[in-house]
Amino acid sequence: QVQLVESGGGVVQAGGSLRLSCAASRGSFRTGNIAWYRQAPGQQRELVASISNNGATHTRDFVKGRFSVSRDIAKNTVYLQMNNLKPEDTAVYYCNYYTDLGPWGQGTQVTVSS
């Protein structure tokens, strides 16, 4: 079974950037859209962005123009480029499938200070 592992989080000041990675622990991703989710303290997990098998991307309005999704097929890795970070972006970020979700990993913490 392929496990998705998130990395790349950290602590940044508002306006800074981070690039998160979502890697398949072994082999390649199964067929399906890969999605980034986040969960802020005391909040529900929410969808942030996704990328389809053909490379089409979608970003939620609250990150549009700041976040973008890309992939490196050879590396079996999906990225979330996060620019102009805001304090409200502070959350644990997870990757999973958009549908037919697998188990949730530990995620990677993103903290944006004012």
CSV table of C-alpha atoms in Angstrom, one decimal:
chain,number,residue,atom,x,y,z
A,1,GLN,CA,0.0,0.0,0.0
A,2,VAL,CA,1.3,3.4,-1.0
A,3,GLN,CA,1.5,6.0,1.9
A,4,LEU,CA,1.6,9.7,1.2
A,5,VAL,CA,4.1,11.6,3.3
A,6,GLU,CA,4.0,15.4,3.7
A,7,SER,CA,7.1,17.5,4.4
A,8,GLY,CA,8.4,21.1,4.0
A,9,GLY,CA,6.5,22.9,6.7
A,10,GLY,CA,8.1,25.4,9.0
A,11,VAL,CA,7.7,28.8,10.7
A,12,VAL,CA,7.7,31.9,8.5
A,13,GLN,CA,6.8,35.5,8.8
A,14,ALA,CA,3.8,36.9,7.1
A,15,GLY,CA,4.6,37.4,3.4
A,16,GLY,CA,7.0,34.6,3.3
A,17,SER,CA,7.0,31.4,1.2
A,18,LEU,CA,7.2,27.7,1.7
A,19,ARG,CA,7.0,24.7,-0.6
A,20,LEU,CA,5.4,21.6,0.7
A,21,SER,CA,6.0,18.2,-0.7
A,22,CYS,CA,3.7,15.2,-0.9
A,23,ALA,CA,5.6,12.0,-1.7
A,24,ALA,CA,4.6,8.5,-2.3
A,25,SER,CA,6.4,6.3,0.2
A,26,ARG,CA,6.9,3.7,-2.5
A,27,GLY,CA,6.0,3.3,-6.1
A,28,SER,CA,3.8,5.9,-7.7
A,29,PHE,CA,0.5,7.5,-6.9
A,30,ARG,CA,-2.6,5.5,-7.7
A,31,THR,CA,-5.0,6.9,-10.2
A,32,GLY,CA,-6.9,9.9,-8.7
A,33,ASN,CA,-6.6,13.6,-8.0
A,34,ILE,CA,-4.1,14.5,-5.3
A,35,ALA,CA,-5.4,17.1,-2.9
A,36,TRP,CA,-3.9,19.3,-0.2
A,37,TYR,CA,-5.9,19.8,3.0
A,38,ARG,CA,-5.3,21.8,6.1
A,39,GLN,CA,-6.6,21.9,9.6
A,40,ALA,CA,-6.1,24.9,11.8
A,41,PRO,CA,-6.4,24.6,15.6
A,42,GLY,CA,-10.0,24.1,16.6
A,43,GLN,CA,-11.2,24.0,13.0
A,44,GLN,CA,-12.3,21.4,10.6
A,45,ARG,CA,-10.0,20.0,8.0
A,46,GLU,CA,-10.6,21.8,4.7
A,47,LEU,CA,-9.6,21.4,1.1
A,48,VAL,CA,-6.9,23.8,-0.1
A,49,ALA,CA,-6.0,22.7,-3.6
A,50,SER,CA,-5.8,19.7,-5.9
A,51,ILE,CA,-4.1,18.4,-9.0
A,52,SER,CA,-5.7,15.9,-11.4
A,53,ASN,CA,-4.1,13.1,-13.3
A,54,ASN,CA,-3.8,15.2,-16.4
A,55,GLY,CA,-2.2,18.1,-14.4
A,56,ALA,CA,-5.2,20.3,-14.2
A,57,THR,CA,-5.1,22.3,-10.9
A,58,HIS,CA,-7.7,23.8,-8.6
A,59,THR,CA,-7.2,26.2,-5.8
A,60,ARG,CA,-9.7,27.4,-3.3
A,61,ASP,CA,-10.6,31.0,-3.4
A,62,PHE,CA,-9.0,31.8,-0.1
A,63,VAL,CA,-5.6,30.8,-1.4
A,64,LYS,CA,-6.0,31.7,-5.1
A,65,GLY,CA,-3.2,33.8,-6.4
A,66,ARG,CA,-1.0,32.8,-3.5
A,67,PHE,CA,-0.8,29.0,-3.6
A,68,SER,CA,-0.2,26.7,-6.5
A,69,VAL,CA,0.0,23.0,-7.0
A,70,SER,CA,2.5,21.2,-9.2
A,71,ARG,CA,4.0,17.7,-9.6
A,72,ASP,CA,7.1,15.9,-10.5
A,73,ILE,CA,6.0,12.6,-12.0
A,74,ALA,CA,9.4,11.1,-12.1
A,75,LYS,CA,9.8,11.8,-8.3
A,76,ASN,CA,6.3,10.7,-7.5
A,77,THR,CA,5.9,14.0,-5.7
A,78,VAL,CA,3.3,16.7,-5.6
A,79,TYR,CA,4.1,20.2,-4.4
A,80,LEU,CA,2.2,23.0,-2.8
A,81,GLN,CA,3.9,26.3,-3.4
A,82,MET,CA,2.8,28.8,-0.8
A,83,ASN,CA,3.6,32.4,-1.4
A,84,ASN,CA,2.6,35.6,0.5
A,85,LEU,CA,1.7,33.5,3.5
A,86,LYS,CA,-0.8,35.0,6.0
A,87,PRO,CA,-1.3,34.2,9.7
A,88,GLU,CA,-4.6,32.6,8.8
A,89,ASP,CA,-2.7,30.0,6.8
A,90,THR,CA,-1.3,28.6,10.0
A,91,ALA,CA,-2.4,24.9,10.1
A,92,VAL,CA,-1.3,21.4,9.7
A,93,TYR,CA,-1.2,20.6,6.0
A,94,TYR,CA,-2.0,17.1,4.7
A,95,CYS,CA,-2.0,15.5,1.3
A,96,ASN,CA,-4.4,12.8,0.3
A,97,TYR,CA,-6.7,11.9,-2.6
A,98,TYR,CA,-9.6,14.1,-3.4
A,99,THR,CA,-11.8,11.1,-3.6
A,100,ASP,CA,-11.3,7.6,-2.2
A,101,LEU,CA,-9.1,9.0,0.5
A,102,GLY,CA,-6.5,7.0,2.1
A,103,PRO,CA,-5.4,7.2,5.7
A,104,TRP,CA,-4.3,10.5,7.1
A,105,GLY,CA,-0.7,11.0,7.8
A,106,GLN,CA,0.9,13.2,10.4
A,107,GLY,CA,0.8,16.2,8.1
A,108,THR,CA,3.3,19.0,8.2
A,109,GLN,CA,3.0,22.1,10.4
A,110,VAL,CA,2.9,25.5,8.8
A,111,THR,CA,3.1,28.5,11.2
A,112,VAL,CA,2.9,32.0,9.9
A,113,SER,CA,3.7,34.7,12.4
A,114,SER,CA,2.6,38.3,12.2
